[in-house]
Amino acid sequence: MSALPQIRGLLPAALWDQIELILPPPPEDVGRRTDDQAVLACLLFLLRWKVSWSALAGCNCGTAATIRRRLRTWQDGGYWEEMEQLIRTQHPDARHFNWDRLQGRASERN
């Protein structure tokens, strides 16, 4: 059974609805692409539990490289700061997240 339904459960729908408004629309010229909601849910999984980036591949929400690239895109585009603020203030488990795992460049290994 896929872990994706359980991981998506880490991202409350009301919070996703707010975050989705911040993000730019996905590029149209890209073929198959992991959706932003799944990527963000995987990032929250990474923040909540002590798992390696490589363990995210088993979550069916993209490879670690895909998730790092998307995070870097959000950081470089100026979206991540607002997303993080929403998560910190509105996610019920935010106090349990290890935010240090995402400090610095997304391309760095954590």
Protein backbone atom coordinates (compact mmCIF):
# COMPACT_ATOMS: atom_id res chain seq x y z
CA MET A 1 0.00 0.00 0.00
CA SER A 2 1.23 3.47 -0.83
CA ALA A 3 2.39 5.74 1.96
CA LEU A 4 1.14 8.79 0.06
CA PRO A 5 -2.36 8.91 1.62
CA GLN A 6 -0.87 8.89 5.12
CA ILE A 7 1.73 11.49 4.17
CA ARG A 8 -0.84 13.74 2.53
CA GLY A 9 -2.67 13.58 5.86
CA LEU A 10 0.21 15.58 7.35
CA LEU A 11 -0.96 18.58 5.35
CA PRO A 12 -4.41 19.74 6.52
CA ALA A 13 -6.69 20.66 3.62
CA ALA A 14 -7.43 24.14 4.96
CA LEU A 15 -3.71 24.88 5.22
CA TRP A 16 -3.04 23.52 1.73
CA ASP A 17 -5.82 25.74 0.36
CA GLN A 18 -3.96 28.79 1.70
CA ILE A 19 -0.54 27.64 0.53
CA GLU A 20 -1.82 26.78 -2.93
CA LEU A 21 -2.76 30.45 -3.39
CA ILE A 22 0.87 31.47 -2.78
CA LEU A 23 2.43 29.13 -5.32
CA PRO A 24 2.76 29.92 -9.00
CA PRO A 25 0.89 27.63 -11.40
CA PRO A 26 2.89 24.59 -12.47
CA PRO A 27 4.75 24.96 -15.75
CA GLU A 28 2.72 23.80 -18.72
CA ASP A 29 5.68 22.64 -20.80
CA VAL A 30 6.62 19.88 -18.37
CA GLY A 31 5.48 16.31 -18.86
CA ARG A 32 4.80 14.21 -15.82
CA ARG A 33 5.37 16.21 -12.64
CA THR A 34 4.91 15.43 -8.96
CA ASP A 35 2.24 17.78 -7.69
CA ASP A 36 3.14 20.51 -5.21
CA GLN A 37 0.81 19.19 -2.52
CA ALA A 38 2.57 15.80 -2.50
CA VAL A 39 6.00 17.44 -2.40
CA LEU A 40 5.03 19.67 0.50
CA ALA A 41 3.51 16.74 2.38
CA CYS A 42 6.80 14.86 1.97
CA LEU A 43 8.72 17.86 3.28
CA LEU A 44 6.47 17.92 6.34
CA PHE A 45 7.11 14.20 6.80
CA LEU A 46 10.84 14.91 6.68
CA LEU A 47 10.48 17.71 9.23
CA ARG A 48 8.30 15.69 11.59
CA TRP A 49 10.23 12.43 11.75
CA LYS A 50 13.91 11.60 11.70
CA VAL A 51 14.04 10.06 8.25
CA SER A 52 16.67 10.50 5.60
CA TRP A 53 16.01 12.38 2.38
CA SER A 54 16.50 9.11 0.51
CA ALA A 55 13.67 7.52 2.52
CA LEU A 56 11.25 9.89 0.80
CA ALA A 57 11.49 7.82 -2.39
CA GLY A 58 9.42 5.13 -0.68
CA CYS A 59 6.63 7.63 -0.07
CA ASN A 60 5.54 7.84 -3.72
CA CYS A 61 5.79 11.61 -3.72
CA GLY A 62 8.89 12.03 -5.84
CA THR A 63 12.54 11.32 -5.38
CA ALA A 64 14.69 13.15 -2.87
CA ALA A 65 16.19 15.06 -5.80
CA THR A 66 12.73 16.12 -7.00
CA ILE A 67 11.75 17.29 -3.55
CA ARG A 68 15.02 19.18 -3.07
CA ARG A 69 14.64 20.87 -6.47
CA ARG A 70 11.08 21.94 -5.73
CA LEU A 71 12.08 23.30 -2.32
CA ARG A 72 14.97 25.20 -3.94
CA THR A 73 12.57 26.59 -6.56
CA TRP A 74 10.21 27.75 -3.82
CA GLN A 75 13.09 29.26 -1.84
CA ASP A 76 14.65 31.00 -4.86
CA GLY A 77 11.26 32.28 -6.03
CA GLY A 78 10.49 33.80 -2.64
CA TYR A 79 7.53 31.51 -1.95
CA TRP A 80 9.00 29.39 0.83
CA GLU A 81 9.22 32.14 3.44
CA GLU A 82 5.47 32.77 3.32
CA MET A 83 4.71 29.03 3.13
CA GLU A 84 6.87 28.36 6.17
CA GLN A 85 5.20 31.15 8.12
CA LEU A 86 1.77 29.69 7.40
CA ILE A 87 2.92 26.22 8.41
CA ARG A 88 4.57 27.46 11.61
CA THR A 89 1.47 29.37 12.69
CA GLN A 90 -1.33 27.12 11.45
CA HIS A 91 -0.13 23.52 11.37
CA PRO A 92 -1.19 21.65 14.53
CA ASP A 93 2.15 19.77 14.72
CA ALA A 94 4.45 22.66 13.79
CA ARG A 95 6.06 22.67 17.24
CA HIS A 96 7.31 19.14 16.54
CA PHE A 97 8.93 20.00 13.20
CA ASN A 98 12.72 20.11 13.01
CA TRP A 99 13.03 23.27 10.92
CA ASP A 100 16.84 23.10 11.04
CA ARG A 101 16.67 20.32 8.45
CA LEU A 102 15.67 22.85 5.79
CA GLN A 103 17.98 25.71 6.76
CA GLY A 104 20.38 26.84 4.08
CA ARG A 105 20.20 25.65 0.51
CA ALA A 106 17.87 22.82 -0.40
CA SER A 107 20.69 21.31 -2.39
CA GLU A 108 22.67 20.59 0.78
CA ARG A 109 22.30 17.13 2.25
CA ASN A 110 20.58 17.00 5.64
